[in-house]
PDB file of C-alpha atoms in Angstrom:
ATOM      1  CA  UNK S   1     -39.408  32.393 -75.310  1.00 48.00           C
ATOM      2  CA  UNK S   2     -40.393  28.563 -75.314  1.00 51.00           C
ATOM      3  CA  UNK S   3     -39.232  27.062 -78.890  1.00 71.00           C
ATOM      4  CA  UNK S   4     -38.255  23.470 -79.192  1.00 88.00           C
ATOM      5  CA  UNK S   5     -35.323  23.687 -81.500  1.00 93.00           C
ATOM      6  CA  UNK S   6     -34.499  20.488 -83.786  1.00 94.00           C
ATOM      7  CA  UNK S   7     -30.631  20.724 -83.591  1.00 94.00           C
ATOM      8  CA  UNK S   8     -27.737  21.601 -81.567  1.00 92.00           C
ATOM      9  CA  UNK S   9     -24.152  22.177 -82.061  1.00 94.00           C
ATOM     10  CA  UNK S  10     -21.146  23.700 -80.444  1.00 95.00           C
ATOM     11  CA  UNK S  11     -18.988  25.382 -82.008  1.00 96.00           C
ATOM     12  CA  UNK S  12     -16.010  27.861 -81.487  1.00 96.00           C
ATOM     13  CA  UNK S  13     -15.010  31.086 -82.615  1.00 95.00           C
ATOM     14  CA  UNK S  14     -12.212  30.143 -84.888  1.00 94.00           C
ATOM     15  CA  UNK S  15     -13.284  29.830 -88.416  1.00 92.00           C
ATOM     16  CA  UNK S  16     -12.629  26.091 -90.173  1.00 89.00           C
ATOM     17  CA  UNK S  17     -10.333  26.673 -93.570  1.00 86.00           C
ATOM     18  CA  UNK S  18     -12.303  24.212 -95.375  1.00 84.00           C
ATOM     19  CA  UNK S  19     -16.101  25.579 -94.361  1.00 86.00           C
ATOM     20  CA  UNK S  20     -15.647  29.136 -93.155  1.00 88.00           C
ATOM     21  CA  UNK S  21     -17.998  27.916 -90.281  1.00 91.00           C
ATOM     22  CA  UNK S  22     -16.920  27.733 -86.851  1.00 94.00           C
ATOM     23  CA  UNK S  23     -14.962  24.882 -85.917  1.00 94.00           C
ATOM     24  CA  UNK S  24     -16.735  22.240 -83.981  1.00 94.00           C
ATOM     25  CA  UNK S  25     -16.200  20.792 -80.409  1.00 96.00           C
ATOM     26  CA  UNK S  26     -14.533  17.558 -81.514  1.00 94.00           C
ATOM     27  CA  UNK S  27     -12.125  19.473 -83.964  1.00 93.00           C
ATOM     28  CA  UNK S  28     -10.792  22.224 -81.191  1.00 96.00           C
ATOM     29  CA  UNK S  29     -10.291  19.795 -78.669  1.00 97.00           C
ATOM     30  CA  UNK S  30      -8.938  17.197 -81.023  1.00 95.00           C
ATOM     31  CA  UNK S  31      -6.614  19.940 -81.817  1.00 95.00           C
ATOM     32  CA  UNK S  32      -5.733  21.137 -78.251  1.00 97.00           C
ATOM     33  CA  UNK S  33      -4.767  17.158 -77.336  1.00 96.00           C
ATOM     34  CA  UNK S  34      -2.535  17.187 -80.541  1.00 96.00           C
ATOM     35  CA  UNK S  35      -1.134  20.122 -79.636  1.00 96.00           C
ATOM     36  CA  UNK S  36      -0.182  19.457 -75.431  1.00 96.00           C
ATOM     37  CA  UNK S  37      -2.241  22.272 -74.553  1.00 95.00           C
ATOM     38  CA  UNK S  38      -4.162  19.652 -72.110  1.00 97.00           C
ATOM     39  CA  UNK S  39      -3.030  18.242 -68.711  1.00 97.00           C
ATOM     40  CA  UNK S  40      -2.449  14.283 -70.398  1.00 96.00           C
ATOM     41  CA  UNK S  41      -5.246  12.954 -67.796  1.00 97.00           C
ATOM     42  CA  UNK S  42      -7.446  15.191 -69.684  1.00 97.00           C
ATOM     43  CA  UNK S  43      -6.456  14.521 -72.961  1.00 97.00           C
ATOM     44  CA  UNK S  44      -7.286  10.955 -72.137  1.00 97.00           C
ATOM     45  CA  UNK S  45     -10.291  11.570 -71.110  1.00 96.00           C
ATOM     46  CA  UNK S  46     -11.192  13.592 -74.896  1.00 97.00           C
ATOM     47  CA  UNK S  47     -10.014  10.609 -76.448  1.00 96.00           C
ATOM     48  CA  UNK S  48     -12.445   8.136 -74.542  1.00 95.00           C
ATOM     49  CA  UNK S  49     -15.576  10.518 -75.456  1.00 95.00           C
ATOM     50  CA  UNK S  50     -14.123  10.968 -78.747  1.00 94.00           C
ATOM     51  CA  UNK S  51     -14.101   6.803 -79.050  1.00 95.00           C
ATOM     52  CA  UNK S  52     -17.283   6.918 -77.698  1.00 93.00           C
ATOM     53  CA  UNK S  53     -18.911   8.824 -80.512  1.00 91.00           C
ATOM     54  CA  UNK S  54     -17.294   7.401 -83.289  1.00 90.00           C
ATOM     55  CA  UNK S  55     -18.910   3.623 -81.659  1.00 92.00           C
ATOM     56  CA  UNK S  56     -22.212   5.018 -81.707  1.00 88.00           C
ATOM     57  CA  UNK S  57     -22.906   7.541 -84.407  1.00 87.00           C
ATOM     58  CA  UNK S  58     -22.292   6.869 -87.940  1.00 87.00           C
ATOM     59  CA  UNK S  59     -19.796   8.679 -89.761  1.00 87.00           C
ATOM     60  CA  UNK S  60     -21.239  10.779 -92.438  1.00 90.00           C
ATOM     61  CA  UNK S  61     -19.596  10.243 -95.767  1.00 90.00           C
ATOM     62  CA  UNK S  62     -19.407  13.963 -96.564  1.00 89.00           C
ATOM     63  CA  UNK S  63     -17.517  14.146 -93.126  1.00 85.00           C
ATOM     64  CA  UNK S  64     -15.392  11.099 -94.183  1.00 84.00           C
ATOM     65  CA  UNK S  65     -14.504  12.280 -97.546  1.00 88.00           C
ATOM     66  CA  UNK S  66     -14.004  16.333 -96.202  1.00 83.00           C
ATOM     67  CA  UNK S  67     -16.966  17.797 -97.916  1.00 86.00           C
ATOM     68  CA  UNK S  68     -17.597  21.013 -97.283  1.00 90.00           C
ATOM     69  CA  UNK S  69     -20.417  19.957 -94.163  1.00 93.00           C
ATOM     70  CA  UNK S  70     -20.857  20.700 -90.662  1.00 93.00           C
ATOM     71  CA  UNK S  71     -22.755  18.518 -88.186  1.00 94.00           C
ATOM     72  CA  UNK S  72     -25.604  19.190 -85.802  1.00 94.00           C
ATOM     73  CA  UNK S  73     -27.275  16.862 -83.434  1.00 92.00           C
ATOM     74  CA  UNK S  74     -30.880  16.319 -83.629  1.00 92.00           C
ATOM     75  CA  UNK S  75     -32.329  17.321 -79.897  1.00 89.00           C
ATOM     76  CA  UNK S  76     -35.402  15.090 -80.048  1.00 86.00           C
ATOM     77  CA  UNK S  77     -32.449  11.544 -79.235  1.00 74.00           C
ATOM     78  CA  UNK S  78     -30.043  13.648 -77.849  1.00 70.00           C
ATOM     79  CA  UNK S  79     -30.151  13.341 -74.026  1.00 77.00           C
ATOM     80  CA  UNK S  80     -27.897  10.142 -74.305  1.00 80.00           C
ATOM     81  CA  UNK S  81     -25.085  12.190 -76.590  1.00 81.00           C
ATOM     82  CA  UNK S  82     -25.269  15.562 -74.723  1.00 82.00           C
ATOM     83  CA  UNK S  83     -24.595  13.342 -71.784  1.00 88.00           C
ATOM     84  CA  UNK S  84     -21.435  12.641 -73.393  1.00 88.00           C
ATOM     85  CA  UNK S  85     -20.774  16.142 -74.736  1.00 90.00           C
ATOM     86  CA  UNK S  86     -21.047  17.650 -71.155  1.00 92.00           C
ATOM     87  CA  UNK S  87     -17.492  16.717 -70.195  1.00 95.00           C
ATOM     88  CA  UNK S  88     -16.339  18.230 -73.329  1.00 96.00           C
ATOM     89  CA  UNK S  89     -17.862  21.598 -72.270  1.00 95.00           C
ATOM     90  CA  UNK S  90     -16.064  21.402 -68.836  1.00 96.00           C
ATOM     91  CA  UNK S  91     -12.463  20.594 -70.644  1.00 97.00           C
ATOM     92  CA  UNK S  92     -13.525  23.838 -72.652  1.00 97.00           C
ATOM     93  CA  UNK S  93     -13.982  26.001 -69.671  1.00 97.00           C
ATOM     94  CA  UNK S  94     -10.701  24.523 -67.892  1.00 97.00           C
ATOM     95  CA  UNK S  95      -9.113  25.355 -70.644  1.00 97.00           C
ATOM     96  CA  UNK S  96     -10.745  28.491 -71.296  1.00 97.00           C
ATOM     97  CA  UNK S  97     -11.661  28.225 -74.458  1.00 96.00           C
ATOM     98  CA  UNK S  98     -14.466  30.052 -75.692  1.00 97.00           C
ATOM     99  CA  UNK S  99     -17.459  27.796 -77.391  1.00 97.00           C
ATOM    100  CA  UNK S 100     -21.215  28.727 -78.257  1.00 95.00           C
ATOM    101  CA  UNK S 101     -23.748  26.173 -77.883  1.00 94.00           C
ATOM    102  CA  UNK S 102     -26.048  26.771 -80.962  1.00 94.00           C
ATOM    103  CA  UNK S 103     -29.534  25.781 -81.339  1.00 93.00           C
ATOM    104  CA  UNK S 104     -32.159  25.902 -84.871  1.00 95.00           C
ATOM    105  CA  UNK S 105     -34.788  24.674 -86.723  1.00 95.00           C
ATOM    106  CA  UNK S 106     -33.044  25.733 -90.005  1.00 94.00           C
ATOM    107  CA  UNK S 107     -29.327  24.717 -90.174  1.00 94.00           C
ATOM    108  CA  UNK S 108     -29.316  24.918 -93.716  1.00 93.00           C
ATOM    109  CA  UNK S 109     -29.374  22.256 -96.889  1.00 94.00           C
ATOM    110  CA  UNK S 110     -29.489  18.634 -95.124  1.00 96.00           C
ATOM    111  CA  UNK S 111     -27.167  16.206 -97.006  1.00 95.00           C
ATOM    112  CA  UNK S 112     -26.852  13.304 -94.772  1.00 96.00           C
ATOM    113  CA  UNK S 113     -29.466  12.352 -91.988  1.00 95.00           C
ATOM    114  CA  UNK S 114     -29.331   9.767 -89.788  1.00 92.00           C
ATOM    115  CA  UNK S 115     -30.989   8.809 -86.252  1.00 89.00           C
ATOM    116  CA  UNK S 116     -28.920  11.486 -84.131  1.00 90.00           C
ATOM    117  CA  UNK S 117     -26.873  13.944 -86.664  1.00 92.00           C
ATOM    118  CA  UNK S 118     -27.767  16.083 -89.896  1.00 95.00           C
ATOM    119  CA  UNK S 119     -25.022  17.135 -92.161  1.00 95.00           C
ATOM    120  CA  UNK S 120     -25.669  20.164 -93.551  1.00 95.00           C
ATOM    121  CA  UNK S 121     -23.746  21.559 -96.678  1.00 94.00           C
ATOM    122  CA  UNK S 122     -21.100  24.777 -95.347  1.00 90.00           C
ATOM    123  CA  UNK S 123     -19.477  27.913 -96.216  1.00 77.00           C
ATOM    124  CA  UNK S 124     -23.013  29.803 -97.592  1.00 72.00           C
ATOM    125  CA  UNK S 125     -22.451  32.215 -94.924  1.00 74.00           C
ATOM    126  CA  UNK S 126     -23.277  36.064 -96.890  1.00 76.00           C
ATOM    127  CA  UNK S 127     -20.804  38.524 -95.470  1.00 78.00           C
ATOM    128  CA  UNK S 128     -22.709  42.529 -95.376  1.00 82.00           C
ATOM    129  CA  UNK S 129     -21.796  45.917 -95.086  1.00 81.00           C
ATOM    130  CA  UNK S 130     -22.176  47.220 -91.661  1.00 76.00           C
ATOM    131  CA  UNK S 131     -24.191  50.458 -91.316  1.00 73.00           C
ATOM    132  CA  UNK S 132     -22.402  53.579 -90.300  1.00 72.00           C
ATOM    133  CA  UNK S 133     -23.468  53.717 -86.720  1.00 71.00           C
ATOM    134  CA  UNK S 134     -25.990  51.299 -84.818  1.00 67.00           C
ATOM    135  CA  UNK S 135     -27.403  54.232 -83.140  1.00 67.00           C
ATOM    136  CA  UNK S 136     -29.862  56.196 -84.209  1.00 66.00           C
ATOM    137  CA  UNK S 137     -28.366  60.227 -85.160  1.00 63.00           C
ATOM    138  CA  UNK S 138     -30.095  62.517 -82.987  1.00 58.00           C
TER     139      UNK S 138
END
């Protein structure tokens, strides 16, 4: 399957209070340095990226003010950022925490754009009944 996909995010599996989606990279690792679950050389070295990132991308006002958002980045500029968010990825799998790299064309309502993010509005997820069985009764 060959699709170019227009944004990327990784994520977690634990659930944000605020948007019921899954936490973000920046928010489990922020939380893991907070919490001395990383070696201090490491935690360093979040805090640099995270430095890094808040330099160069502007800070969505819906983030600032703790709107119910989540953030993609847009794939098409990027190379430079996922640059940056590579060494996140590694402190995840030292670490062993579990993360999903997620990819779309249709994150949901945009409510901030900018060069490299969209801010999309959170927490429309639609919970469903699971069927009886996912196999077919013979």
């Amino acid at each position: 399957m060959d699709m170019n996909f227009k944004y990327c995010r990784v994520q977690g599996k634990e659930l944000a209070a605020n948007t019921k989606e899954p936490k973000g990279v920046f928010s489990i690792l922020h939380k893991m340095a907070a919490d001395g679950v990383m070696e201090q050389e490491d935690a360093d070295l979040f805090k640099e990226i995270d430095a890094w990132f808040a330099d160069v991308l502007p800070w969505p006002p819906q983030c600032k003010n703790q709107e119910n958002v989540i953030c993609y980045f847009k794939t098409e500029n990027s190379k430079m950022m996922m640059n940056m968010v590579r060494p996140m990825l590694w402190l995840m799998e030292k670490y062993k925490h579990p993360y999903y790299v997620v990819y779309t064309n249709s994150p949901g309502e945009i409510v901030y754009e900018d060069e490299y993010q969209v801010a999309v509005k959170a927490g429309d997820l639609v919970i469903e009944d699971v069927q009886a069985s996912w196999s077919p009764k013979e």
